[in-house]
mmCIF file with all atom_site columns, C-alpha atoms in Angstrom:
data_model
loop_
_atom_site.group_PDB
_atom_site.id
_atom_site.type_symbol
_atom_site.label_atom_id
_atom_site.label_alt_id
_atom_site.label_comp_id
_atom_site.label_asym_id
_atom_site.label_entity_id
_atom_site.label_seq_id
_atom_site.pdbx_PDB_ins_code
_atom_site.Cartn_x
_atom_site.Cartn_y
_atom_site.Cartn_z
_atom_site.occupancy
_atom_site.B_iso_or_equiv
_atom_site.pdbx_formal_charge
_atom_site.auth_seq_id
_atom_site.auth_comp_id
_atom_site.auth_asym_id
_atom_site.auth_atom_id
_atom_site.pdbx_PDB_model_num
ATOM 1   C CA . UNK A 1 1   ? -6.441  -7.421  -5.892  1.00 75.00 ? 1   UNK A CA 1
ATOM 2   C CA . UNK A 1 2   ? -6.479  -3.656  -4.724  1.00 86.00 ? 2   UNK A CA 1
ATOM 3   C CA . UNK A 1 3   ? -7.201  -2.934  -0.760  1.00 87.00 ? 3   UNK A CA 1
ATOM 4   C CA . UNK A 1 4   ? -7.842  0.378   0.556   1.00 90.00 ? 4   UNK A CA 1
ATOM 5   C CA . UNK A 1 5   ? -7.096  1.196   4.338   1.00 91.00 ? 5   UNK A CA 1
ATOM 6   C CA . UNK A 1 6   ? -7.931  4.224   5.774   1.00 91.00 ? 6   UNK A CA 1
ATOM 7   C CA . UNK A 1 7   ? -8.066  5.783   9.138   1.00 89.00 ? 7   UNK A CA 1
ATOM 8   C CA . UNK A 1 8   ? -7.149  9.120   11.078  1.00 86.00 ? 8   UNK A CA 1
ATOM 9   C CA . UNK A 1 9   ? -3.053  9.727   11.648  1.00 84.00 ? 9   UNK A CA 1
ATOM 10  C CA . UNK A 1 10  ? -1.595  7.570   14.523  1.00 78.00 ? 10  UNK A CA 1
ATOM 11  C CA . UNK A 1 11  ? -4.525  4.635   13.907  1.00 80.00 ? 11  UNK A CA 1
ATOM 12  C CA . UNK A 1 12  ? -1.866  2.061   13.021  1.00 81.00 ? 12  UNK A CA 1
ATOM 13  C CA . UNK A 1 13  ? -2.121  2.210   9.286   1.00 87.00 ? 13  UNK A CA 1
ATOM 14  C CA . UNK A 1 14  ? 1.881   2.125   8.566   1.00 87.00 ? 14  UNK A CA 1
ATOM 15  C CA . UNK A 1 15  ? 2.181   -0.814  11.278  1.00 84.00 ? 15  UNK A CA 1
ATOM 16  C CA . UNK A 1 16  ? -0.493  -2.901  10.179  1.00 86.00 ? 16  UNK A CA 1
ATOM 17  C CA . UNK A 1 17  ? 1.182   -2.308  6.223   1.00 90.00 ? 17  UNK A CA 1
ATOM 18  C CA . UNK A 1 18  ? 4.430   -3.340  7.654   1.00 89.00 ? 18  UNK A CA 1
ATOM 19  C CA . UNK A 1 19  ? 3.127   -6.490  9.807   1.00 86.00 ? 19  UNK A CA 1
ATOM 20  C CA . UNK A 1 20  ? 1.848   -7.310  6.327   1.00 89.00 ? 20  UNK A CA 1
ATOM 21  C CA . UNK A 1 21  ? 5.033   -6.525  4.397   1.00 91.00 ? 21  UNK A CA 1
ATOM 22  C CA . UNK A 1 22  ? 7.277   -8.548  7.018   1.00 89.00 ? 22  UNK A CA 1
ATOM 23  C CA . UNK A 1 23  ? 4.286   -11.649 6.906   1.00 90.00 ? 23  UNK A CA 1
ATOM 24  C CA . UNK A 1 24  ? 5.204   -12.090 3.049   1.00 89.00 ? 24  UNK A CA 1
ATOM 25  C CA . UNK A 1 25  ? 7.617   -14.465 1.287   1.00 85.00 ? 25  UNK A CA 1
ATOM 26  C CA . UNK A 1 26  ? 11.329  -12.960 0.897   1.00 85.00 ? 26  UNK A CA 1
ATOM 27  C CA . UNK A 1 27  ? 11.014  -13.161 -2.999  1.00 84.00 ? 27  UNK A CA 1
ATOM 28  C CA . UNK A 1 28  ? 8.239   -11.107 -2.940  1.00 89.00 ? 28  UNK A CA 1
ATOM 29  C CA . UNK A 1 29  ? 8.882   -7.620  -4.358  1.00 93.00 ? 29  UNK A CA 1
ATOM 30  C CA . UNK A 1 30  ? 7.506   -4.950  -2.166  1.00 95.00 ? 30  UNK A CA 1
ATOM 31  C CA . UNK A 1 31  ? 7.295   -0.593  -2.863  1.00 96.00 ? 31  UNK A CA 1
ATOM 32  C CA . UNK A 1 32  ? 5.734   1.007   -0.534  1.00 96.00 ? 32  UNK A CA 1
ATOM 33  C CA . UNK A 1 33  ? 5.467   4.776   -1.838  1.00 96.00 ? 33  UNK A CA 1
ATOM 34  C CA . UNK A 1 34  ? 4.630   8.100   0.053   1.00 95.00 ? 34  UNK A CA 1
ATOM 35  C CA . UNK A 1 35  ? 2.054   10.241  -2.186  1.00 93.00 ? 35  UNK A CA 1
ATOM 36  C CA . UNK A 1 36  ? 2.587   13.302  -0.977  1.00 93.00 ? 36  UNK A CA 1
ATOM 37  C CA . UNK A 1 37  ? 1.863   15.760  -3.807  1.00 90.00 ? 37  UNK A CA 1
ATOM 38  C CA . UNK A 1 38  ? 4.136   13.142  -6.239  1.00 90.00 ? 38  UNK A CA 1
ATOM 39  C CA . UNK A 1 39  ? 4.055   13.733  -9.772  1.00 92.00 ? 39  UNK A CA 1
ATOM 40  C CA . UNK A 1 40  ? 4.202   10.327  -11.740 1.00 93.00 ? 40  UNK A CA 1
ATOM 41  C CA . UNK A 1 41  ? 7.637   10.047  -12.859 1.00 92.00 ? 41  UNK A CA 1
ATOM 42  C CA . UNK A 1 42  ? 8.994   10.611  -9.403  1.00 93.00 ? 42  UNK A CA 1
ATOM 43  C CA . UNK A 1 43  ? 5.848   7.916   -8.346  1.00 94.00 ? 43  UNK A CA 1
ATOM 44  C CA . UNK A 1 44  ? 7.199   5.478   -10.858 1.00 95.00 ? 44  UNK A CA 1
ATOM 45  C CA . UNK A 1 45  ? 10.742  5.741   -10.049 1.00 94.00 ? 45  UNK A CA 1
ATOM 46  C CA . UNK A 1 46  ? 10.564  5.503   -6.501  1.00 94.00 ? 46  UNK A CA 1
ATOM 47  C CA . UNK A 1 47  ? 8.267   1.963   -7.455  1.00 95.00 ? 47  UNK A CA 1
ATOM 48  C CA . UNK A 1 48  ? 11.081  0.716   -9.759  1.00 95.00 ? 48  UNK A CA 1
ATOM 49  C CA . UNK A 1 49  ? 13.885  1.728   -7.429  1.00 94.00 ? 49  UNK A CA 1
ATOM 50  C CA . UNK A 1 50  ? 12.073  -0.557  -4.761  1.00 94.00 ? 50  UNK A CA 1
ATOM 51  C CA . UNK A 1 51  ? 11.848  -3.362  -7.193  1.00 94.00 ? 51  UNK A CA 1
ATOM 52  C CA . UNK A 1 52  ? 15.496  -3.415  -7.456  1.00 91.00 ? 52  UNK A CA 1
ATOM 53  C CA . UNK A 1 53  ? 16.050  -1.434  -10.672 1.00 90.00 ? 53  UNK A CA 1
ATOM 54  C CA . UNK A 1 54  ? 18.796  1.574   -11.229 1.00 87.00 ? 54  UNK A CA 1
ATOM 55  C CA . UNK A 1 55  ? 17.347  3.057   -14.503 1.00 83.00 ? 55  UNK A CA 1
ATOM 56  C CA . UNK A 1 56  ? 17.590  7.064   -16.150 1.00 83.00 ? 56  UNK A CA 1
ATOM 57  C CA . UNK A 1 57  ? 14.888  6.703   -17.969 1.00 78.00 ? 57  UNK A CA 1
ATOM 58  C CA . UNK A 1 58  ? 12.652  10.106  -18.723 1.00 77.00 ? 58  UNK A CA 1
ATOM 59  C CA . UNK A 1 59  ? 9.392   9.112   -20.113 1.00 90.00 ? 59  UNK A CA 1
ATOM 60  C CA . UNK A 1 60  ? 6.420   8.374   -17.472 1.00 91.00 ? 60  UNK A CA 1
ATOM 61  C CA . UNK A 1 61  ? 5.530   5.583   -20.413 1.00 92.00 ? 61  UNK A CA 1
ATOM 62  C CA . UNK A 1 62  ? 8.326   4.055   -19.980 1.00 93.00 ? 62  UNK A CA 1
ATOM 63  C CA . UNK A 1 63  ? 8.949   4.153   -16.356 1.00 93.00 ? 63  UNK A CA 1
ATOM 64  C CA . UNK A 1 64  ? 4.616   2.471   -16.685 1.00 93.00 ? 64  UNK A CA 1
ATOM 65  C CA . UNK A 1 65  ? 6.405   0.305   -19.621 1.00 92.00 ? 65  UNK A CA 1
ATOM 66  C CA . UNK A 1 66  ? 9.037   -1.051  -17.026 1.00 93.00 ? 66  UNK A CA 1
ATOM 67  C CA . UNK A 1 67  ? 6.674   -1.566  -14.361 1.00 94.00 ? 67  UNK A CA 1
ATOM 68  C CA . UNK A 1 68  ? 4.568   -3.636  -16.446 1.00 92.00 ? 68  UNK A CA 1
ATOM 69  C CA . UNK A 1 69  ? 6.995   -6.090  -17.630 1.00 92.00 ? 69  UNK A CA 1
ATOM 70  C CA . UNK A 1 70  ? 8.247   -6.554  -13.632 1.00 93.00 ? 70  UNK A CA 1
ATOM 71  C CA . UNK A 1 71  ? 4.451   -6.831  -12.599 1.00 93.00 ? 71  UNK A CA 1
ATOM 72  C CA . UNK A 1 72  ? 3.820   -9.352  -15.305 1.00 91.00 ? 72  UNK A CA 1
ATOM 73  C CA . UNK A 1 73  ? 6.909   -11.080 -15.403 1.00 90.00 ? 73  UNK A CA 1
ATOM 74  C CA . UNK A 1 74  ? 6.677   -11.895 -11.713 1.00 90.00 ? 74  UNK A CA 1
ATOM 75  C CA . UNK A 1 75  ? 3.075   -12.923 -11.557 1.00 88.00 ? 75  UNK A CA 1
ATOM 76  C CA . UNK A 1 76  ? 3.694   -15.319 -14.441 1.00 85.00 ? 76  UNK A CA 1
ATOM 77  C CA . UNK A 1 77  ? 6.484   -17.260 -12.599 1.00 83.00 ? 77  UNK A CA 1
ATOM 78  C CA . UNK A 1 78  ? 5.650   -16.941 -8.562  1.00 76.00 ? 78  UNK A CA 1
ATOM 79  C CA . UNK A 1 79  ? 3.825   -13.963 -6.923  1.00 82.00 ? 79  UNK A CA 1
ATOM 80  C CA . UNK A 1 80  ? 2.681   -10.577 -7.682  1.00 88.00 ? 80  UNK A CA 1
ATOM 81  C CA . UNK A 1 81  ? 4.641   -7.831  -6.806  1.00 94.00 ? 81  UNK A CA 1
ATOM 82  C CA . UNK A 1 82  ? 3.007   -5.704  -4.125  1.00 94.00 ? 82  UNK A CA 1
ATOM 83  C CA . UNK A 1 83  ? 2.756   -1.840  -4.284  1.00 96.00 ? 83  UNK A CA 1
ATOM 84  C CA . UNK A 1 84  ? 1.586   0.235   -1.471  1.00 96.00 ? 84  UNK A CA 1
ATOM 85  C CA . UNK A 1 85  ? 0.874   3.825   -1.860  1.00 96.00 ? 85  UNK A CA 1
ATOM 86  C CA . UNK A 1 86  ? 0.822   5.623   1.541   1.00 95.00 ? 86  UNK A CA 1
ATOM 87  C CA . UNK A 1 87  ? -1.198  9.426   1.740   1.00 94.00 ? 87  UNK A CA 1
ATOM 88  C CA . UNK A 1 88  ? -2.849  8.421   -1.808  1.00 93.00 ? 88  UNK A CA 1
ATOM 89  C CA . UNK A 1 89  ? -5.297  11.121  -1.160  1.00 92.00 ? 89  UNK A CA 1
ATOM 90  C CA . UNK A 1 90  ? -2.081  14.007  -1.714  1.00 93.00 ? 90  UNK A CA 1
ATOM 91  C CA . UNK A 1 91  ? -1.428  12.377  -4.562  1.00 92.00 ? 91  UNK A CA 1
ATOM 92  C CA . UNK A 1 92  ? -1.447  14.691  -7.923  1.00 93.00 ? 92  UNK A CA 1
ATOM 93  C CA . UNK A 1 93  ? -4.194  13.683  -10.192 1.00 91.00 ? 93  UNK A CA 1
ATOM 94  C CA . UNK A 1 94  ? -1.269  12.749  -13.062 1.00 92.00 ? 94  UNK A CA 1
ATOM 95  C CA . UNK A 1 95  ? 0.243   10.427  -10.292 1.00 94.00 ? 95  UNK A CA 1
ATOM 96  C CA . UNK A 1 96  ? -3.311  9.000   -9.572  1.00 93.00 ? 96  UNK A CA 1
ATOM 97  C CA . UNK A 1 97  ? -3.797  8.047   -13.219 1.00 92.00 ? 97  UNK A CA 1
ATOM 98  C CA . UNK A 1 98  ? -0.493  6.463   -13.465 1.00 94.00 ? 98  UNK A CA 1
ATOM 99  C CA . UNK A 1 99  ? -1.921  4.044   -10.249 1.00 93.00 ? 99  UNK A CA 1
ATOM 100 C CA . UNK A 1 100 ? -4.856  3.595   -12.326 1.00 92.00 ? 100 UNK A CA 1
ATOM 101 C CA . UNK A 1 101 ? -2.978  1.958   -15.742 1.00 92.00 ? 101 UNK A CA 1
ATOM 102 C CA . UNK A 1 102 ? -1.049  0.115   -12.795 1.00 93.00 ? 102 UNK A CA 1
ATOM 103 C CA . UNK A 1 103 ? -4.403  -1.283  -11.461 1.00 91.00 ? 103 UNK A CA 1
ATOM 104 C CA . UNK A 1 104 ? -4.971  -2.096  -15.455 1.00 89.00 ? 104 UNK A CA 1
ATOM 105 C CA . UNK A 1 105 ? -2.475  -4.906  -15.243 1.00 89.00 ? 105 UNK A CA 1
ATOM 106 C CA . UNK A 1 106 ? -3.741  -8.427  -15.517 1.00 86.00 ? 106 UNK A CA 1
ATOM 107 C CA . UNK A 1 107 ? -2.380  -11.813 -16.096 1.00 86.00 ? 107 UNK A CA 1
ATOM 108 C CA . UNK A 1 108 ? -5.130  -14.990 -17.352 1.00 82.00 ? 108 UNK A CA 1
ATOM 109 C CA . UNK A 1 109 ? -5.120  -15.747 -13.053 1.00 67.00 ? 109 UNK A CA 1
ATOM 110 C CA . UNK A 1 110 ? -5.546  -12.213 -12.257 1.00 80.00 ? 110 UNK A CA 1
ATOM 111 C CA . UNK A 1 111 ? -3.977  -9.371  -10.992 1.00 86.00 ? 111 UNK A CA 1
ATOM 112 C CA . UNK A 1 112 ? -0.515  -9.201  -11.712 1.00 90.00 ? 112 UNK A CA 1
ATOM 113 C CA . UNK A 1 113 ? 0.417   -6.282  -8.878  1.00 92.00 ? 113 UNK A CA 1
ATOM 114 C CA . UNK A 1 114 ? -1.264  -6.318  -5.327  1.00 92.00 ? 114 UNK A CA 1
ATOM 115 C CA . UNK A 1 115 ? -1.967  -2.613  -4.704  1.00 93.00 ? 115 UNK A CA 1
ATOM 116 C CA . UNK A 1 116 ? -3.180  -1.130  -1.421  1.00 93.00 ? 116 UNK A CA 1
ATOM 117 C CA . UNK A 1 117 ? -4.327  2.251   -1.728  1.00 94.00 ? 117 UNK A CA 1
ATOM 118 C CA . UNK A 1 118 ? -3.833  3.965   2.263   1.00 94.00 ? 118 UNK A CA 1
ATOM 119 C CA . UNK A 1 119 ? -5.377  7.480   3.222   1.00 93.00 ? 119 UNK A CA 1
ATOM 120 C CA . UNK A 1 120 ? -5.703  9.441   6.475   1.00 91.00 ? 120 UNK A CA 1
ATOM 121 C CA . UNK A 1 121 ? -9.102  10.660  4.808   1.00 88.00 ? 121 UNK A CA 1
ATOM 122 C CA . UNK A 1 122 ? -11.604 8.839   2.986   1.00 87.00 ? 122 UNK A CA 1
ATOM 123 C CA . UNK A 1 123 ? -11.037 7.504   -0.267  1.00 87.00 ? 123 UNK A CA 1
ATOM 124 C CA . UNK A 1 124 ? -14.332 7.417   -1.768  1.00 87.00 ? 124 UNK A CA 1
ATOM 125 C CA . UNK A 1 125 ? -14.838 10.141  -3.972  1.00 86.00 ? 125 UNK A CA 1
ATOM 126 C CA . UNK A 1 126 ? -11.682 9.950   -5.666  1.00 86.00 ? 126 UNK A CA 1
ATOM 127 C CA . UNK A 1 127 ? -12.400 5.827   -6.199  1.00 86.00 ? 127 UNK A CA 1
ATOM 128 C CA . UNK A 1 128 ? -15.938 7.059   -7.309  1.00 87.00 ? 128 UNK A CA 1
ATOM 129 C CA . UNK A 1 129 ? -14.853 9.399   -9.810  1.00 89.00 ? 129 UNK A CA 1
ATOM 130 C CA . UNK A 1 130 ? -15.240 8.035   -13.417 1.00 89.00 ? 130 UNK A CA 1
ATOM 131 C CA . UNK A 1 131 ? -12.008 8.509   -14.168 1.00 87.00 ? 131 UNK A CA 1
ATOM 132 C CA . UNK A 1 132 ? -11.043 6.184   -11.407 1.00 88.00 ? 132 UNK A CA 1
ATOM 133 C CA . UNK A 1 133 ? -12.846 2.642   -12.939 1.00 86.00 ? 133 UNK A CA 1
ATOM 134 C CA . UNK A 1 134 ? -9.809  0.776   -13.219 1.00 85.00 ? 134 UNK A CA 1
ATOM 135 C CA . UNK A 1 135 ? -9.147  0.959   -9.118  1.00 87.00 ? 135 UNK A CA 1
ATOM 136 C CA . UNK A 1 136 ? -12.974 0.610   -8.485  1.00 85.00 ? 136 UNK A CA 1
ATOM 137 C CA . UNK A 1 137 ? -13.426 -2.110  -10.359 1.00 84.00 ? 137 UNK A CA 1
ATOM 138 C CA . UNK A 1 138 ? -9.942  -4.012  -8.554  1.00 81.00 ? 138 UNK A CA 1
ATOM 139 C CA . UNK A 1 139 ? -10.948 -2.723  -5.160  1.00 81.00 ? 139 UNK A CA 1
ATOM 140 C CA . UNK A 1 140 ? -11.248 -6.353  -3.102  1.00 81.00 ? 140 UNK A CA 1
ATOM 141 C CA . UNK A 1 141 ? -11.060 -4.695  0.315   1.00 80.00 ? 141 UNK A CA 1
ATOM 142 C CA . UNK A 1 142 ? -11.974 -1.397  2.003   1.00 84.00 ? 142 UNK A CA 1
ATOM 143 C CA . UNK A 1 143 ? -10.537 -1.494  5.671   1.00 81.00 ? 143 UNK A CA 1
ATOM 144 C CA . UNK A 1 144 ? -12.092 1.725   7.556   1.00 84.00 ? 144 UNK A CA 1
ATOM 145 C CA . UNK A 1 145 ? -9.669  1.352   11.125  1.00 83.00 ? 145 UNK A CA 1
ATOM 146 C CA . UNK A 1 146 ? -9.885  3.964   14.581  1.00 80.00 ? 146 UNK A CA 1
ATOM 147 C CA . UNK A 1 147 ? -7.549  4.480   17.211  1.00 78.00 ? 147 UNK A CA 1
ATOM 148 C CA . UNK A 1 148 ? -8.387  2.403   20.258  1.00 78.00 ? 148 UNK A CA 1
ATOM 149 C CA . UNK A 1 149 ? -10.218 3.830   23.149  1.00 82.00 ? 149 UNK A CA 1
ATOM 150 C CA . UNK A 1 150 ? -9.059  4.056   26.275  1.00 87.00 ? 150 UNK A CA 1
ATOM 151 C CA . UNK A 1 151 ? -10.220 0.603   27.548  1.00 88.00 ? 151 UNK A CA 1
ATOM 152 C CA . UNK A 1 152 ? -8.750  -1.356  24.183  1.00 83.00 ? 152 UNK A CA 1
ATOM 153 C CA . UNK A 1 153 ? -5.337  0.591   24.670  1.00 83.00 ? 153 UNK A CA 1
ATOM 154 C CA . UNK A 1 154 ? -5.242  -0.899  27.872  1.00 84.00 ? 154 UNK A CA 1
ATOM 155 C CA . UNK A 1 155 ? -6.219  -4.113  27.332  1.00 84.00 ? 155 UNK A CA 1
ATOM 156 C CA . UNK A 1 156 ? -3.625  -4.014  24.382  1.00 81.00 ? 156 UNK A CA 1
ATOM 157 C CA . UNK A 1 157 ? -0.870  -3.139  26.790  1.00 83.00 ? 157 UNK A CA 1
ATOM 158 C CA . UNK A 1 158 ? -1.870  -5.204  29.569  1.00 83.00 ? 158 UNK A CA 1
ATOM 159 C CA . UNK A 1 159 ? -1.698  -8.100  26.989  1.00 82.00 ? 159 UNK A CA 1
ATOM 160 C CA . UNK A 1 160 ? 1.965   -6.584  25.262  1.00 81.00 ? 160 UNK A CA 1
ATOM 161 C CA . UNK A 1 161 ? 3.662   -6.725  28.789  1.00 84.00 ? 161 UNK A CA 1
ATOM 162 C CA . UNK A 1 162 ? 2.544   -10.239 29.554  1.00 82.00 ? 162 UNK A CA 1
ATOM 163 C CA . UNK A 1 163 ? 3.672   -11.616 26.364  1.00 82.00 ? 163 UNK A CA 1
ATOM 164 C CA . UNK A 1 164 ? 7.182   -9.769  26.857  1.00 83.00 ? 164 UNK A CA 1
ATOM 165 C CA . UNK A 1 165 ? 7.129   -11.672 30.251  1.00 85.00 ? 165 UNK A CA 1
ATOM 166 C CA . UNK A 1 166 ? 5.855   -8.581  32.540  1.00 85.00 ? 166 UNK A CA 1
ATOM 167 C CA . UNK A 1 167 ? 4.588   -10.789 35.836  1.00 83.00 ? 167 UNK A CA 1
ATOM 168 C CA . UNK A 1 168 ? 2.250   -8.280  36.758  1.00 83.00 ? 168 UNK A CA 1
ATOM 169 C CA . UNK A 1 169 ? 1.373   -5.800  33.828  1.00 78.00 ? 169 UNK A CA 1
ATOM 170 C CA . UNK A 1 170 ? -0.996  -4.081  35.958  1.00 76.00 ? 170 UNK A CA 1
ATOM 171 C CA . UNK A 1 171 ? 1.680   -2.399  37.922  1.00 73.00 ? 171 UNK A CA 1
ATOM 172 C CA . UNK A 1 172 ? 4.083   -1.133  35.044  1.00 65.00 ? 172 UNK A CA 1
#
C-alpha cells in the first residue's frame, strides 16, 4: 500500500525508514528519494537509478513507462518494489503527479510498488486535494511521530547502554 510518516526534523523519521529498509528481504528493490523542489524527470531517474538501471532516456513518460514495467514485473514474480520519497511536501507539483500515476500501479493482488510518502509538515492538504485521489485512495497508514521528552530519551538511553553491556547506565 502507500504509508505516510510525518513528524518535526530530528523525530526519527529517516531511522525508522532505514530500520525498515534494512528489516526487508535482500531481493527487494528499494529508492528512497529526497523531494526537495525535484522536478519529475530528475524524481524518476534517481527511482530507476536505485532500481539498478543506467538509462539516457528524456521523456518523463518513459522514465513512468520504465518504472512501471520494474514495479509490475517484480510484483508479479516475488515482492513489490518499495519507493520512499523523503521531504514530499518540497516536492514540485509536476513531481507530485508523477508519484500519483506511480500510486496508479496495480497488479490482480494489489499494489505493485510500496510507497511511503515522509514530510516534516503535515501531509494532509496536499493528499486531500482532488488532484491527489490516486495516493488517497492507496494511503494504508498515516504515522504522525514526536521527538521524545525528556523522560522517554532517558529511558531510551538507559535501555541503549544496557543492551550494549553498560553495567550501570545510570552513571555514563
Amino acid at each position: 500500500g502507500l504509508a505516510l510518516l510525518q513528524g518535526p526534523t530530528l523525530s526519527g523519521k529517516s531511522t525508522l525508514i532505514q530500520c525498515f529498509v534494512n528489516s526487508l528481504h535482500e531481493d527487494c528493490a528499494v529508492a528512497i528519494v529526497d523531494g526537495r523542489d525535484l522536478e519529475p524527470s530528475v524524481l524518476l531517474r534517481s527511482v530507476l537509478d536505485q532500481f539498478g538501471y543506467e538509462i539516457e532516456l528524456e521523456s518523463d513518460n518513459e522514465l513512468l513507462g520504465l518504472i512501471r514495467v520494474f514495479a509490475l514485473q517484480q510484483a508479479a514474480h516475488h515482492e513489490s518494489p518499495l519507493l520512499v520519497v523523503e521531504n514530499t511536501h518540497l516536492l514540485r507539483p509536476a513531481a507530485l503527479r508523477a508519484v500519483c500515476q506511480l500510486a496508479d500501479l496495480r497488479i490482480n493482488t494489489g499494489s505493485a510498488l510500496k510507497i511511503f510518502l515522509v514530510s516534516d509538515r503535515s501531509l494532509q492538504t496536499i493528499i486531500t486535494a482532488p488532484a491527489m485521489q490516486s495516493i488517497a485512495k492507496r494511503m494504508t497508514y498515516d504515522f504522525h511521530i514526536s521527538p521524545m521528552t525528556q523522560p522517554e530519551t532517558r529511558d531510551y538511553l538507559y535501555h541503549k547502554l544496557r543492551a550494549a553491556g553498560s553495567v550501570i547506565p545510570e552513571y555514563v
